[in-house]
Amino acid sequence: MLADAYDCVVFDCDGVLWSGGETVAQAKATLDALKAQNKKVYFMSNNSSRGPDVFRQVFESHGLGEHVKDERFMWNSVTAAQRWFKGRKTKKAYVVGCAALKDAIRGAGVTVVEPWKQMGATPEKLAEEAIDPAIDAVVLAFDKDYGYFEICYATRCLLENNAELVATNRDFQFPAQKNRKLPGNGAFVAAVCAASRREPDVVVGKPSRFALDAIVADAGVSARRTLMVGDMWSDVEFAHNAGCDALLVLSGVASLDDARRWSGITRPDFVAPDLTALLRPVERFPPAPSSSSRRWLLPSIVAAAAVAFLVSRRRGGAPPDRSDLDDATRWLTAK
Ligand SMILES: [Mg+2]
C-alpha cells in the first residue's frame, strides 16, 4: 500500500480530513490504521486564525480529537510562527493578526507591541507619530480589518528599524461561499512588500518549507520517507520544497484537470480521490510532458505544413487537406 513507502505522513486539514464542513468518509479509520502501523502522523494547516485550543476543538468535532491530544502533532501558521520565534533573539514584534497568533508569539518570549490604531488618520498625522524603535520584527497574518494604518506602521518598522519581516503565508486568494474568491493574506503582504521594497525574510506557512523541515526534524525521519497529503497546489509545492513526496487528494479544492496541468514542483507524485488511498497501492502520477518534447512541437507542425504543401503541389496544386497535414505530422514526429 502507498503508506508502506513512508515513515511519516503530514496531512493538510481542510479539503483532506474534512471538506465543506463534513468529515471525509473513513478519515478516522485511515488515521487509526496509520497509527497502528507506527507511522508518525502530523497535521499542517495554513490557517492563522486558530490557536491550539480552537484548532483541537475542530478536530474533536470531526471525531479526530485523539490524533491531536499531543500538541506536537498539530501545526498551523500560528504554531509555525511560534516555532520560528523560539529559535530567534527577537525582542519586540509588531503583529497584524488574531489574538491567538499574538499569544503564540508572546509564548516564544517576544513582546508584542500594540500601537494605538489611528483609523482614518491622514498620512501627515501618521508621519508625525514616532514608531517604537525597539521593534525588531513585523509579522503579517490574515486580518480582515487591516488598512492603511497597518500597512504604514509595518512599512515604517521595516524602513526605520530594519525589522525582520515574517509572513504566515502569501495565499493571494481563498475560496469563499458561492464559489467566490476573496483576497487572502498575500494581498496584505504584497502591499507591505511594495511599500517597503522588501521581501519577507521568512514565510512560516505553506508552501514555504520552514514548517515541513521542522516537522521532519521533530519526527526524526528523513524527508524522502515523508509524504504530504493535501488538496491544493500549495500542499504539493510545500512537500517538494522540503524534499518530500506529495499525494494530491481530490476531496477539496483541486481537480484532476488541475493536476494534469501542473508541472515542475507543482506536479504531484500521486493523485487519488481521498486520503483512504494511503491504505491501497497507488501508481505514480505520470510526469508532465517534458519541455524538450514541447520545444519541438511548433517546428514539427511548421515542417508538417511545408511537407503537406509540397505533397499537394505534386498532386496538381490543390491546397493541402487535413489528412495530408496529419500524415506529414505523424511522419515528422515519429520516433
Ligand atoms: Mg486544504
Short mmCIF file of C-alpha atoms and ligand atoms in Angstrom, two decimals:
data_model
loop_
_atom_site.label_atom_id
_atom_site.label_comp_id
_atom_site.label_asym_id
_atom_site.label_seq_id
_atom_site.Cartn_x
_atom_site.Cartn_y
_atom_site.Cartn_z
CA MET A 1 0.00 0.00 0.00
CA LEU A 2 1.05 3.60 -0.57
CA ALA A 3 1.85 4.32 3.08
CA ASP A 4 4.39 1.47 3.16
CA ALA A 5 6.96 3.69 1.47
CA TYR A 6 6.79 6.31 4.23
CA ASP A 7 7.56 6.65 7.95
CA CYS A 8 5.77 9.97 8.37
CA VAL A 9 2.55 11.33 6.84
CA VAL A 10 1.65 15.03 7.10
CA PHE A 11 -1.97 15.93 6.43
CA ASP A 12 -3.39 19.23 5.33
CA CYS A 13 -6.78 19.56 7.08
CA ASP A 14 -9.48 21.43 5.17
CA GLY A 15 -10.26 19.52 1.98
CA VAL A 16 -8.44 16.43 3.24
CA LEU A 17 -9.83 15.44 6.66
CA TRP A 18 -12.98 17.50 6.31
CA SER A 19 -14.49 19.35 3.39
CA GLY A 20 -17.36 21.82 3.28
CA GLY A 21 -17.87 21.23 6.99
CA GLU A 22 -18.36 17.46 6.53
CA THR A 23 -15.88 14.86 7.75
CA VAL A 24 -14.33 12.97 4.83
CA ALA A 25 -15.55 9.36 4.95
CA GLN A 26 -13.09 6.95 6.57
CA ALA A 27 -10.81 9.78 7.71
CA LYS A 28 -10.66 8.42 11.26
CA ALA A 29 -10.25 4.80 10.13
CA THR A 30 -7.38 5.82 7.87
CA LEU A 31 -5.59 7.79 10.59
CA ASP A 32 -6.14 4.95 13.06
CA ALA A 33 -4.68 2.42 10.60
CA LEU A 34 -1.59 4.57 10.02
CA LYS A 35 -1.02 4.99 13.74
CA ALA A 36 -1.45 1.23 14.23
CA GLN A 37 1.42 0.79 11.77
CA ASN A 38 3.60 3.16 13.81
CA LYS A 39 3.58 5.89 11.20
CA LYS A 40 4.25 9.39 12.51
CA VAL A 41 1.09 11.38 11.71
CA TYR A 42 1.20 15.20 11.67
CA PHE A 43 -1.25 17.90 10.60
CA MET A 44 -0.39 21.22 8.97
CA SER A 45 -2.98 23.85 8.07
CA ASN A 46 -2.24 27.34 6.76
CA ASN A 47 -4.96 28.79 8.95
CA SER A 48 -3.51 31.59 11.12
CA SER A 49 -6.69 32.46 12.99
CA ARG A 50 -6.88 29.45 15.32
CA GLY A 51 -4.85 28.86 18.43
CA PRO A 52 -4.20 25.29 19.59
CA ASP A 53 -7.36 25.07 21.74
CA VAL A 54 -9.76 26.10 18.98
CA PHE A 55 -7.88 24.02 16.42
CA ARG A 56 -8.20 20.96 18.64
CA GLN A 57 -11.94 21.55 19.01
CA VAL A 58 -12.28 21.39 15.22
CA PHE A 59 -10.55 18.00 15.22
CA GLU A 60 -12.82 16.84 18.03
CA SER A 61 -15.94 17.97 16.16
CA HIS A 62 -14.90 15.63 13.33
CA GLY A 63 -14.19 12.72 15.69
CA LEU A 64 -10.42 13.06 15.22
CA GLY A 65 -9.55 14.53 18.64
CA GLU A 66 -7.41 11.64 19.81
CA HIS A 67 -4.94 12.26 16.98
CA VAL A 68 -4.09 15.74 18.28
CA LYS A 69 -4.09 15.03 22.01
CA ASP A 70 -0.37 15.68 21.80
CA GLU A 71 0.03 19.27 20.54
CA ARG A 72 3.34 18.37 18.94
CA PHE A 73 1.49 16.80 16.00
CA MET A 74 -0.85 19.73 15.32
CA TRP A 75 0.64 22.53 13.21
CA ASN A 76 -0.75 25.62 11.57
CA SER A 77 0.59 29.07 10.77
CA VAL A 78 0.22 30.07 14.44
CA THR A 79 2.35 27.21 15.79
CA ALA A 80 4.80 27.63 12.92
CA ALA A 81 5.25 31.31 13.79
CA GLN A 82 5.85 30.37 17.41
CA ARG A 83 8.45 27.81 16.32
CA TRP A 84 10.18 30.50 14.22
CA PHE A 85 10.49 32.92 17.12
CA LYS A 86 11.62 30.23 19.58
CA GLY A 87 14.76 29.93 17.52
CA ARG A 88 15.42 33.70 17.34
CA LYS A 89 16.57 36.52 19.60
CA THR A 90 13.66 38.80 18.65
CA LYS A 91 12.67 41.20 21.42
CA LYS A 92 9.64 43.11 20.15
CA ALA A 93 7.26 42.36 17.32
CA TYR A 94 4.54 44.33 15.59
CA VAL A 95 1.97 41.63 14.80
CA VAL A 96 -1.01 42.04 12.50
CA GLY A 97 -3.28 39.06 13.03
CA CYS A 98 -5.57 37.38 15.52
CA ALA A 99 -5.22 37.18 19.30
CA ALA A 100 -4.15 33.51 19.10
CA LEU A 101 -1.18 34.43 16.91
CA LYS A 102 -0.15 37.23 19.26
CA ASP A 103 -0.42 34.85 22.24
CA ALA A 104 1.71 32.26 20.46
CA ILE A 105 4.42 34.82 19.69
CA ARG A 106 4.33 36.03 23.31
CA GLY A 107 4.71 32.36 24.27
CA ALA A 108 8.03 32.36 22.39
CA GLY A 109 9.29 35.14 24.69
CA VAL A 110 8.65 38.07 22.34
CA THR A 111 6.92 41.28 23.47
CA VAL A 112 4.02 42.04 21.14
CA VAL A 113 3.63 45.78 20.56
CA GLU A 114 0.08 47.08 20.15
CA PRO A 115 0.32 50.64 18.79
CA TRP A 116 -2.69 52.88 19.09
CA LYS A 117 -4.60 52.21 15.91
CA GLN A 118 -5.38 55.50 14.21
CA MET A 119 -8.22 54.66 11.89
CA GLY A 120 -8.67 57.20 9.14
CA ALA A 121 -5.65 59.29 10.16
CA THR A 122 -4.06 61.31 7.39
CA PRO A 123 -0.58 60.40 6.13
CA GLU A 124 0.65 63.71 7.57
CA LYS A 125 -0.65 62.74 11.02
CA LEU A 126 0.86 59.25 10.81
CA ALA A 127 4.22 60.70 9.81
CA GLU A 128 4.17 62.90 12.94
CA GLU A 129 3.99 59.88 15.27
CA ALA A 130 7.16 58.01 16.23
CA ILE A 131 7.21 54.23 15.96
CA ASP A 132 8.67 52.09 18.74
CA PRO A 133 12.41 51.96 17.90
CA ALA A 134 12.80 48.60 19.67
CA ILE A 135 10.53 46.72 17.27
CA ASP A 136 12.77 44.21 15.51
CA ALA A 137 10.16 42.03 13.79
CA VAL A 138 6.96 42.54 11.81
CA VAL A 139 4.52 39.65 11.47
CA LEU A 140 1.82 39.76 8.80
CA ALA A 141 -1.12 37.36 9.08
CA PHE A 142 -4.68 37.43 7.81
CA ASP A 143 -6.71 40.24 9.35
CA LYS A 144 -9.89 41.39 7.68
CA ASP A 145 -9.64 44.75 9.46
CA TYR A 146 -6.24 45.79 8.17
CA GLY A 147 -5.98 49.09 6.33
CA TYR A 148 -3.67 51.99 5.60
CA PHE A 149 -2.58 52.31 9.23
CA GLU A 150 -1.30 48.71 9.38
CA ILE A 151 0.48 48.96 6.04
CA CYS A 152 2.02 52.25 7.14
CA TYR A 153 3.17 51.07 10.59
CA ALA A 154 4.60 47.80 9.22
CA THR A 155 6.41 49.64 6.44
CA ARG A 156 7.93 52.14 8.85
CA CYS A 157 9.20 49.34 11.13
CA LEU A 158 10.91 47.80 8.11
CA LEU A 159 12.36 51.04 6.78
CA GLU A 160 13.27 52.81 10.03
CA ASN A 161 14.19 49.83 12.28
CA ASN A 162 15.24 47.37 9.58
CA ALA A 163 12.94 44.90 11.35
CA GLU A 164 12.68 41.28 10.21
CA LEU A 165 9.63 40.58 8.03
CA VAL A 166 7.70 37.38 8.81
CA ALA A 167 4.62 36.34 6.83
CA THR A 168 2.36 33.49 7.87
CA ASN A 169 1.54 32.80 4.23
CA ARG A 170 1.29 34.53 0.86
CA ASP A 171 -2.02 32.99 -0.25
CA PHE A 172 -3.32 35.66 -2.61
CA GLN A 173 -6.90 34.35 -2.54
CA PHE A 174 -9.02 31.90 -0.64
CA PRO A 175 -12.18 30.11 -1.75
CA ALA A 176 -15.28 31.55 -0.08
CA GLN A 177 -19.02 30.91 -0.21
CA LYS A 178 -20.83 30.86 -3.56
CA ASN A 179 -17.60 29.82 -5.29
CA ARG A 180 -16.21 33.31 -4.88
CA LYS A 181 -12.54 34.09 -4.38
CA LEU A 182 -11.60 36.67 -1.77
CA PRO A 183 -8.25 38.36 -1.05
CA GLY A 184 -6.02 36.39 1.30
CA ASN A 185 -3.03 37.35 3.41
CA GLY A 186 -0.85 37.51 0.30
CA ALA A 187 -2.63 40.68 -0.77
CA PHE A 188 -1.67 42.37 2.52
CA VAL A 189 1.91 41.05 2.35
CA ALA A 190 2.17 42.36 -1.22
CA ALA A 191 1.11 45.84 -0.11
CA VAL A 192 3.77 45.98 2.62
CA CYS A 193 6.43 44.49 0.33
CA ALA A 194 5.63 47.06 -2.37
CA ALA A 195 5.75 49.97 0.07
CA SER A 196 8.96 48.86 1.80
CA ARG A 197 10.74 47.47 -1.30
CA ARG A 198 11.42 44.34 0.79
CA GLU A 199 10.59 40.66 0.56
CA PRO A 200 9.69 38.54 3.62
CA ASP A 201 12.67 37.12 5.49
CA VAL A 202 10.57 34.02 6.06
CA VAL A 203 7.14 32.65 5.24
CA VAL A 204 6.31 30.19 8.02
CA GLY A 205 3.23 28.64 6.34
CA LYS A 206 2.82 26.62 3.15
CA PRO A 207 4.28 26.38 0.53
CA SER A 208 7.49 27.63 2.18
CA ARG A 209 9.49 24.69 3.55
CA PHE A 210 10.03 26.08 7.07
CA ALA A 211 7.24 24.15 8.82
CA LEU A 212 7.81 20.88 6.98
CA ASP A 213 11.54 20.99 7.71
CA ALA A 214 10.63 21.45 11.38
CA ILE A 215 8.09 18.60 11.30
CA VAL A 216 10.56 16.21 9.63
CA ALA A 217 13.17 17.14 12.25
CA ASP A 218 10.64 16.63 15.07
CA ALA A 219 9.59 13.26 13.70
CA GLY A 220 13.19 12.11 13.41
CA VAL A 221 12.60 10.75 9.92
CA SER A 222 14.06 11.56 6.52
CA ALA A 223 12.29 13.91 4.11
CA ARG A 224 12.45 11.17 1.47
CA ARG A 225 10.33 8.92 3.75
CA THR A 226 7.76 11.67 4.43
CA LEU A 227 4.53 12.09 2.45
CA MET A 228 2.47 15.29 2.41
CA VAL A 229 -1.25 14.82 1.72
CA GLY A 230 -3.12 17.91 0.51
CA ASP A 231 -5.82 19.26 -1.76
CA MET A 232 -4.11 22.33 -3.25
CA TRP A 233 -1.09 23.24 -5.37
CA SER A 234 0.47 24.86 -2.30
CA ASP A 235 0.46 21.50 -0.46
CA VAL A 236 2.31 19.88 -3.38
CA GLU A 237 4.91 22.67 -3.51
CA PHE A 238 5.24 22.56 0.29
CA ALA A 239 6.17 18.87 0.01
CA HIS A 240 8.60 19.28 -2.84
CA ASN A 241 10.26 22.39 -1.41
CA ALA A 242 11.19 20.26 1.63
CA GLY A 243 12.24 17.19 -0.41
CA CYS A 244 9.12 15.14 0.45
CA ASP A 245 6.61 13.37 -1.82
CA ALA A 246 3.08 14.72 -2.35
CA LEU A 247 -0.27 12.97 -2.59
CA LEU A 248 -2.94 15.25 -4.04
CA VAL A 249 -6.45 14.25 -2.94
CA LEU A 250 -9.47 15.38 -4.93
CA SER A 251 -11.76 15.76 -1.90
CA GLY A 252 -11.08 19.51 -1.66
CA VAL A 253 -10.18 22.38 -3.97
CA ALA A 254 -8.12 20.86 -6.81
CA SER A 255 -9.46 18.71 -9.64
CA LEU A 256 -7.83 16.02 -11.75
CA ASP A 257 -7.64 18.52 -14.63
CA ASP A 258 -5.70 20.88 -12.36
CA ALA A 259 -3.22 18.12 -11.53
CA ARG A 260 -2.77 17.30 -15.22
CA ARG A 261 -1.95 20.94 -15.98
CA TRP A 262 0.60 21.34 -13.18
CA SER A 263 4.28 20.77 -13.86
CA GLY A 264 7.63 21.16 -12.10
CA ILE A 265 7.42 21.34 -8.33
CA THR A 266 3.62 21.64 -8.53
CA ARG A 267 3.25 18.22 -10.18
CA PRO A 268 2.01 15.75 -7.52
CA ASP A 269 3.68 12.34 -7.14
CA PHE A 270 0.32 10.66 -6.55
CA VAL A 271 -3.30 11.64 -7.14
CA ALA A 272 -6.27 9.90 -5.51
CA PRO A 273 -9.93 10.63 -4.73
CA ASP A 274 -9.30 10.91 -0.99
CA LEU A 275 -6.98 10.00 1.88
CA THR A 276 -8.12 6.36 2.03
CA ALA A 277 -5.77 5.75 -0.93
CA LEU A 278 -2.94 5.63 1.62
CA LEU A 279 -4.10 2.14 2.53
CA ARG A 280 -4.10 0.88 -1.08
CA PRO A 281 -1.47 0.56 -3.81
CA VAL A 282 -1.38 3.76 -5.89
CA GLU A 283 0.51 4.23 -9.15
CA ARG A 284 2.74 7.25 -9.57
CA PHE A 285 1.10 10.15 -11.35
CA PRO A 286 2.66 10.44 -14.82
CA PRO A 287 5.16 13.27 -15.19
CA ALA A 288 4.15 16.36 -17.18
CA PRO A 289 5.16 16.29 -20.85
CA SER A 290 8.80 17.33 -20.93
CA SER A 291 9.70 20.80 -22.12
CA SER A 292 12.04 19.25 -24.74
CA SER A 293 9.11 17.48 -26.42
CA ARG A 294 7.09 20.73 -26.29
CA ARG A 295 10.06 22.64 -27.72
CA TRP A 296 9.94 20.50 -30.86
CA LEU A 297 6.17 20.65 -31.24
CA LEU A 298 5.89 24.01 -33.07
CA PRO A 299 8.79 23.41 -35.52
CA SER A 300 7.30 19.96 -36.21
CA ILE A 301 3.91 21.43 -37.08
CA VAL A 302 5.50 24.09 -39.32
CA ALA A 303 7.59 21.41 -41.08
CA ALA A 304 4.49 19.18 -41.41
CA ALA A 305 2.61 22.02 -43.09
CA ALA A 306 5.52 22.54 -45.50
CA VAL A 307 5.66 18.82 -46.39
CA ALA A 308 1.88 18.75 -46.89
CA PHE A 309 2.14 21.79 -49.16
CA LEU A 310 4.83 20.15 -51.30
CA VAL A 311 2.83 16.92 -51.50
CA SER A 312 -0.24 18.86 -52.63
CA ARG A 313 1.83 20.67 -55.31
CA ARG A 314 2.98 17.33 -56.65
CA ARG A 315 -0.65 16.26 -56.77
CA GLY A 316 -1.50 19.18 -59.03
CA GLY A 317 -1.64 22.30 -56.91
CA ALA A 318 -4.68 21.56 -54.77
CA PRO A 319 -4.37 23.07 -51.27
CA PRO A 320 -3.26 20.63 -48.54
CA ASP A 321 -6.16 18.96 -46.77
CA ARG A 322 -6.36 17.83 -43.15
CA SER A 323 -5.26 14.24 -43.90
CA ASP A 324 -2.13 15.44 -45.72
CA LEU A 325 -1.22 17.50 -42.69
CA ASP A 326 -1.95 14.65 -40.26
CA ASP A 327 0.15 12.22 -42.32
CA ALA A 328 3.04 14.66 -42.51
CA THR A 329 2.83 15.42 -38.78
CA ARG A 330 2.90 11.70 -37.97
CA TRP A 331 5.92 11.22 -40.23
CA LEU A 332 7.83 14.14 -38.75
CA THR A 333 7.08 13.34 -35.11
CA ALA A 334 7.55 9.55 -35.38
CA LYS A 335 10.45 8.27 -33.30
MG MG B 1 -6.64 22.29 2.15
#
